[in-house]
Structures are given as structure tokens and as C-alpha cells.
CSV table of C-alpha atoms in Angstrom, one decimal:
chain,number,residue,atom,x,y,z
A,1,VAL,CA,0.0,0.1,-0.1
A,2,LEU,CA,1.3,3.4,-1.0
A,3,VAL,CA,0.1,6.1,0.9
A,4,LYS,CA,1.0,9.6,0.0
A,5,VAL,CA,1.0,12.2,2.6
A,6,MET,CA,0.4,15.8,1.5
A,7,ARG,CA,0.9,18.7,3.7
A,8,PRO,CA,-2.4,20.7,4.2
A,9,GLN,CA,-2.2,23.9,2.1
A,10,ALA,CA,-2.4,27.1,4.4
A,11,THR,CA,-5.5,29.2,3.6
A,12,PRO,CA,-4.1,32.7,2.5
A,13,ARG,CA,-4.8,35.6,4.7
A,14,PRO,CA,-6.9,38.2,3.0
A,15,THR,CA,-4.9,41.3,2.2
A,16,THR,CA,-7.8,43.7,2.3
A,17,ARG,CA,-10.8,44.2,4.5
A,18,PRO,CA,-14.1,42.8,3.4
A,19,VAL,CA,-16.9,45.0,2.4
A,20,GLU,CA,-19.0,45.9,5.3
A,21,PRO,CA,-22.2,47.6,4.5
A,22,TRP,CA,-22.4,49.7,7.6
A,23,ILE,CA,-18.8,50.9,7.2
A,24,PRO,CA,-18.7,53.2,4.0
A,25,ASP,CA,-14.9,53.2,4.0
A,26,THR,CA,-15.0,49.7,2.8
A,27,TRP,CA,-17.3,50.4,-0.2
A,28,GLN,CA,-14.6,51.2,-2.6
A,29,LEU,CA,-13.6,47.5,-2.8
A,30,ALA,CA,-17.0,46.7,-4.2
A,31,LEU,CA,-16.6,49.4,-6.6
A,32,ASP,CA,-13.2,48.3,-7.6
A,33,ALA,CA,-14.5,44.8,-8.3
A,34,CYS,CA,-17.5,45.9,-10.3
A,35,THR,CA,-15.6,48.4,-12.6
A,36,ALA,CA,-13.9,45.5,-13.9
A,37,ARG,CA,-17.1,44.5,-15.8
A,38,ARG,CA,-19.3,47.5,-15.8
A,39,PRO,CA,-19.0,51.4,-16.2
A,40,LEU,CA,-18.3,53.3,-13.0
A,41,ALA,CA,-21.4,55.4,-13.0
A,42,ARG,CA,-23.6,52.2,-13.0
A,43,CYS,CA,-21.6,50.5,-10.4
A,44,ALA,CA,-22.0,53.5,-8.3
A,45,GLU,CA,-25.8,53.6,-8.7
A,46,ASP,CA,-25.9,49.6,-8.0
A,47,LEU,CA,-23.8,50.1,-4.9
A,48,ALA,CA,-26.0,53.0,-3.5
A,49,LEU,CA,-29.1,50.8,-4.1
A,50,ALA,CA,-27.5,47.8,-2.4
A,51,MET,CA,-26.5,49.8,0.7
A,52,ARG,CA,-29.7,51.5,0.9
A,53,PRO,CA,-31.3,49.2,3.5
A,54,TRP,CA,-28.5,49.8,5.9
A,55,GLY,CA,-29.7,53.3,6.1
A,56,SER,CA,-33.4,52.3,6.8
A,57,PRO,CA,-33.8,50.4,10.3
A,58,MET,CA,-32.6,53.3,12.5
A,59,LYS,CA,-32.4,56.1,10.1
A,60,ASN,CA,-28.7,55.9,9.7
A,61,ARG,CA,-27.7,59.2,8.5
A,62,PRO,CA,-24.0,58.6,7.9
A,63,VAL,CA,-25.0,55.7,5.6
A,64,VAL,CA,-27.3,58.0,3.4
A,65,ASP,CA,-24.6,60.7,3.4
A,66,ALA,CA,-22.2,58.2,2.1
A,67,ILE,CA,-24.4,57.1,-0.6
A,68,ARG,CA,-24.8,60.6,-1.7
A,69,ARG,CA,-20.9,61.1,-1.7
A,70,VAL,CA,-20.4,57.9,-3.6
A,71,LEU,CA,-22.8,59.0,-6.3
A,72,GLU,CA,-21.5,62.5,-6.5
A,73,LYS,CA,-17.9,61.4,-6.9
A,74,ASN,CA,-18.2,58.5,-9.2
A,75,ALA,CA,-21.2,59.3,-11.3
A,76,PRO,CA,-20.8,63.3,-11.7
A,77,ASP,CA,-21.3,62.8,-15.6
A,78,TRP,CA,-24.7,61.0,-15.1
A,79,PRO,CA,-27.0,64.1,-14.4
A,80,GLY,CA,-30.0,63.2,-12.5
A,81,ARG,CA,-29.2,59.8,-11.7
A,82,SER,CA,-27.7,60.7,-8.3
A,83,ALA,CA,-30.8,62.6,-7.2
A,84,PHE,CA,-32.9,60.0,-8.4
A,85,VAL,CA,-31.2,57.2,-6.2
A,86,VAL,CA,-30.9,59.3,-3.1
A,87,GLY,CA,-34.7,60.1,-3.7
A,88,GLU,CA,-35.4,56.4,-3.7
A,89,VAL,CA,-33.4,56.2,-0.3
A,90,MET,CA,-35.7,59.0,1.1
A,91,ASP,CA,-38.8,57.6,-0.4
A,92,TYR,CA,-38.5,53.9,0.6
A,93,SER,CA,-35.9,53.8,3.5
A,94,PHE,CA,-37.0,57.1,5.4
A,95,SER,CA,-40.3,57.8,4.2
A,96,GLU,CA,-39.4,61.4,3.9
A,97,PHE,CA,-41.7,61.9,1.1
A,98,GLN,CA,-41.5,65.7,0.6
A,99,GLN,CA,-37.7,65.5,0.1
A,100,ALA,CA,-38.2,62.5,-2.1
A,101,GLN,CA,-40.5,64.2,-4.5
A,102,MET,CA,-38.1,67.3,-4.8
A,103,LEU,CA,-35.2,64.9,-5.5
A,104,TYR,CA,-37.2,63.0,-8.0
A,105,ARG,CA,-38.2,66.4,-9.7
A,106,THR,CA,-34.7,67.5,-9.8
A,107,ALA,CA,-33.7,64.1,-11.5
A,108,LEU,CA,-36.5,64.6,-14.2
A,109,ARG,CA,-35.5,68.0,-14.9
A,110,ALA,CA,-31.9,66.6,-15.6
A,111,ARG,CA,-33.3,63.6,-17.5
A,112,PRO,CA,-36.6,64.4,-19.0
A,113,ASP,CA,-36.7,61.2,-21.2
A,114,ASP,CA,-36.1,58.9,-18.3
A,115,LEU,CA,-39.5,57.0,-17.7
A,116,GLU,CA,-38.1,55.3,-14.7
A,117,ILE,CA,-37.8,58.5,-12.8
A,118,ALA,CA,-41.3,59.7,-14.3
A,119,SER,CA,-42.7,56.4,-12.9
A,120,PHE,CA,-41.3,56.7,-9.4
A,121,LEU,CA,-42.5,60.4,-9.2
A,122,GLY,CA,-46.0,59.4,-10.4
A,123,SER,CA,-46.3,56.7,-8.0
A,124,LEU,CA,-45.2,58.9,-5.2
A,125,LEU,CA,-47.7,61.7,-6.1
A,126,ASN,CA,-50.5,59.2,-6.7
A,127,GLN,CA,-50.1,57.1,-3.5
A,128,VAL,CA,-48.8,59.4,-1.0
A,129,PHE,CA,-49.9,63.0,-1.9
A,130,LYS,CA,-53.0,62.1,-3.7
A,131,ASP,CA,-52.2,64.6,-6.2
A,132,THR,CA,-54.6,63.8,-9.0
A,133,ALA,CA,-53.9,66.8,-10.9
A,134,GLY,CA,-50.1,66.2,-10.8
A,135,VAL,CA,-50.4,62.5,-11.6
A,136,LYS,CA,-52.8,63.2,-14.5
A,137,ALA,CA,-50.3,65.9,-15.9
A,138,LEU,CA,-47.4,63.6,-15.7
A,139,ALA,CA,-49.1,60.7,-17.3
A,140,LEU,CA,-50.5,62.7,-20.3
A,141,GLU,CA,-46.9,64.2,-20.6
A,142,TYR,CA,-45.1,60.8,-20.9
A,143,ALA,CA,-47.9,58.9,-22.6
A,144,GLY,CA,-46.2,59.4,-26.3
A,145,LYS,CA,-42.9,58.5,-24.8
A,146,LEU,CA,-44.2,55.2,-23.1
A,147,LEU,CA,-46.1,54.2,-26.4
A,148,ALA,CA,-43.0,54.9,-28.7
A,149,GLU,CA,-40.8,52.8,-26.3
A,150,ALA,CA,-43.4,50.0,-26.4
A,151,LYS,CA,-43.4,50.1,-30.2
A,152,THR,CA,-39.5,49.8,-30.6
A,153,ASN,CA,-38.9,47.8,-27.4
A,154,PRO,CA,-41.8,46.0,-25.8
A,155,THR,CA,-41.0,44.7,-22.4
A,156,VAL,CA,-42.9,43.8,-19.3
A,157,VAL,CA,-41.6,46.7,-17.3
A,158,GLY,CA,-42.7,49.0,-20.1
A,159,ALA,CA,-46.1,47.3,-19.9
A,160,GLN,CA,-46.3,48.0,-16.2
A,161,ARG,CA,-45.6,51.6,-16.8
A,162,MET,CA,-48.1,52.1,-19.4
A,163,CYS,CA,-50.7,50.3,-17.3
A,164,GLN,CA,-49.7,52.4,-14.3
A,165,ALA,CA,-50.2,55.7,-16.4
A,166,ALA,CA,-53.6,54.4,-17.8
A,167,SER,CA,-54.9,53.8,-14.3
A,168,TRP,CA,-53.7,57.2,-13.1
A,169,LEU,CA,-55.6,58.8,-15.9
A,170,ALA,CA,-58.8,56.6,-15.5
A,171,SER,CA,-58.8,57.3,-11.8
A,172,ALA,CA,-58.7,61.2,-12.7
A,173,GLY,CA,-61.7,60.6,-14.9
A,174,VAL,CA,-59.8,60.8,-18.0
A,175,ARG,CA,-61.2,58.1,-20.4
A,176,GLY,CA,-60.1,59.4,-23.7
A,177,LYS,CA,-58.0,58.1,-26.5
A,178,GLU,CA,-54.6,58.4,-24.6
A,179,THR,CA,-55.9,56.3,-21.8
A,180,ARG,CA,-57.1,53.5,-24.1
A,181,ARG,CA,-54.0,53.6,-26.0
A,182,LEU,CA,-51.8,53.0,-23.0
A,183,TRP,CA,-54.2,50.3,-21.7
A,184,VAL,CA,-54.4,48.3,-25.1
A,185,ALA,CA,-50.5,48.5,-25.5
A,186,ALA,CA,-49.9,47.4,-22.0
A,187,LYS,CA,-52.4,44.4,-22.4
A,188,LYS,CA,-50.7,43.1,-25.5
A,189,ILE,CA,-47.5,42.6,-23.4
A,190,SER,CA,-48.6,41.4,-20.1
A,191,ARG,CA,-51.8,40.4,-18.2
A,192,HIS,CA,-50.1,40.4,-14.5
A,193,GLY,CA,-49.1,42.9,-12.0
A,194,CYS,CA,-50.7,46.3,-12.7
A,195,VAL,CA,-52.7,45.0,-15.5
A,196,GLN,CA,-54.5,42.3,-13.5
A,197,THR,CA,-54.8,44.7,-10.6
A,198,ASN,CA,-56.6,47.6,-12.6
A,199,TRP,CA,-58.6,45.3,-15.0
A,200,GLU,CA,-62.0,46.3,-13.5
A,201,LEU,CA,-61.1,50.0,-13.5
A,202,LEU,CA,-60.1,50.0,-17.2
A,203,GLU,CA,-62.5,47.3,-18.5
A,204,GLY,CA,-65.4,48.0,-16.3
A,205,LYS,CA,-65.7,44.3,-15.1
A,206,GLU,CA,-63.7,41.9,-12.8
A,207,LEU,CA,-61.7,39.2,-14.2
A,208,ASP,CA,-63.3,35.7,-13.9
A,209,TRP,CA,-61.4,32.5,-13.1
A,210,THR,CA,-61.6,31.5,-16.8
A,211,GLN,CA,-59.8,34.7,-17.9
A,212,ARG,CA,-57.5,34.5,-15.0
A,213,LEU,CA,-56.4,30.9,-16.2
A,214,TRP,CA,-56.1,32.0,-19.6
A,215,HIS,CA,-53.9,35.0,-18.8
A,216,PHE,CA,-51.7,32.8,-16.6
A,217,VAL,CA,-51.2,30.3,-19.3
A,218,SER,CA,-50.8,32.8,-22.2
A,219,TYR,CA,-48.5,35.3,-20.5
A,220,PRO,CA,-46.0,33.2,-18.4
A,221,GLN,CA,-43.8,36.1,-17.4
């Protein structure tokens, strides 16, 4: 019997500190690793969103301030995105809705074609401020852009945004051509999420079980 005894390999000690979400000084490690594969500005935004929950439980201001610094330092050539991401922090982590609204509007002024920012602002106006007039104006302003995007690049996310805009208009009593176009375009792509939730509002009747089954089978996303 031949027995080969091998010396166990020593585990190399890490030469750098690990990334600790609650210690902003360590975040640069994550940025360095990310930028090997993606643009710096996108990495900064993803890092900010990943760290956002650490600012939430006890309203950890230093974390939020660090998020803002990361964005301002690493995404200065990305107008509006910094304000948008910090707005998300204020909206979803801190429930500071007035400040979130101001940041979303700042972001949208810098990036008027950004449908994601418009969607977040509209949701905040609709759900928190009950600003029917503001939501209606926003939906009408972006209806054309939403429909154009759906025509060239139909996606489930786009369908949800069109449905969202259609439901805002319908809730505001606007039942015209624009509302119908948004709703029909959304239904062509998806029958789940917003479309299912607002079916009765836009169609005037509830979905029965056979329709729900058909939608489940026909729209697997």
C-alpha cells in the first residue's frame, strides 16, 4: 500500500478588509471589483441601491450621506441619476416623501426622457400625496414616450408603466384616446401585476376565473 501524505495547504490571509455595508470606508472594494465589468457610474448606482437598506432600520444618516458622496464622486457625468437614487433612499428607506419628491423632480428635470424616474415620481404623487392633477399631467406628458418605447422595445416593465399611467388617468376621470391607447398597448405585452390589478378599473368588469387561467397560461412572465 502506497500512502501519499500531503501537507495541508495554508489558507491565504486576506490582504484587504471585506466590504462591510455599515462601514462606508470599505465600499470602494465593491466599486473596484464592479468596474472590471461595468461602467463606473452604473456601479456607483448599484452600490448605492445595495447599501440603501442599511440606512433604513435606524435612519442611519451617515450611510445615506455616504451614498450621496459615492454618487457625486463616481457618477458626476450622469446628471439626474444621483438625485434619483438618493430620492429612492428618502422615499423607501426614510419615508421622507417631501424630500423624495423634490429629488425626483430634480432628477427628471436633468433627464426628462427617463421613464423610470417619471414612474417613481408618479407613484409617489399618486399613493402618498393623492395629487390627482399632478399625476394626470405627468401621465399625459409621458404617454407618447411610453407608447413609442413599447413600439420599438416592448418589455414587461414598459407594460407595467403604461398600465400605471392608464390607471392614473382613469382614476382622474380621463377616459379618452390616450388612456385607451396606453391600456391596450400594456395588455398586449402583459396580463399580470398592474394590468390584472386594474382590470376592473379599465375594463369595467372583474376578471373571472377562466380569464385569469387564460392569462396565466398565455402570459407566462
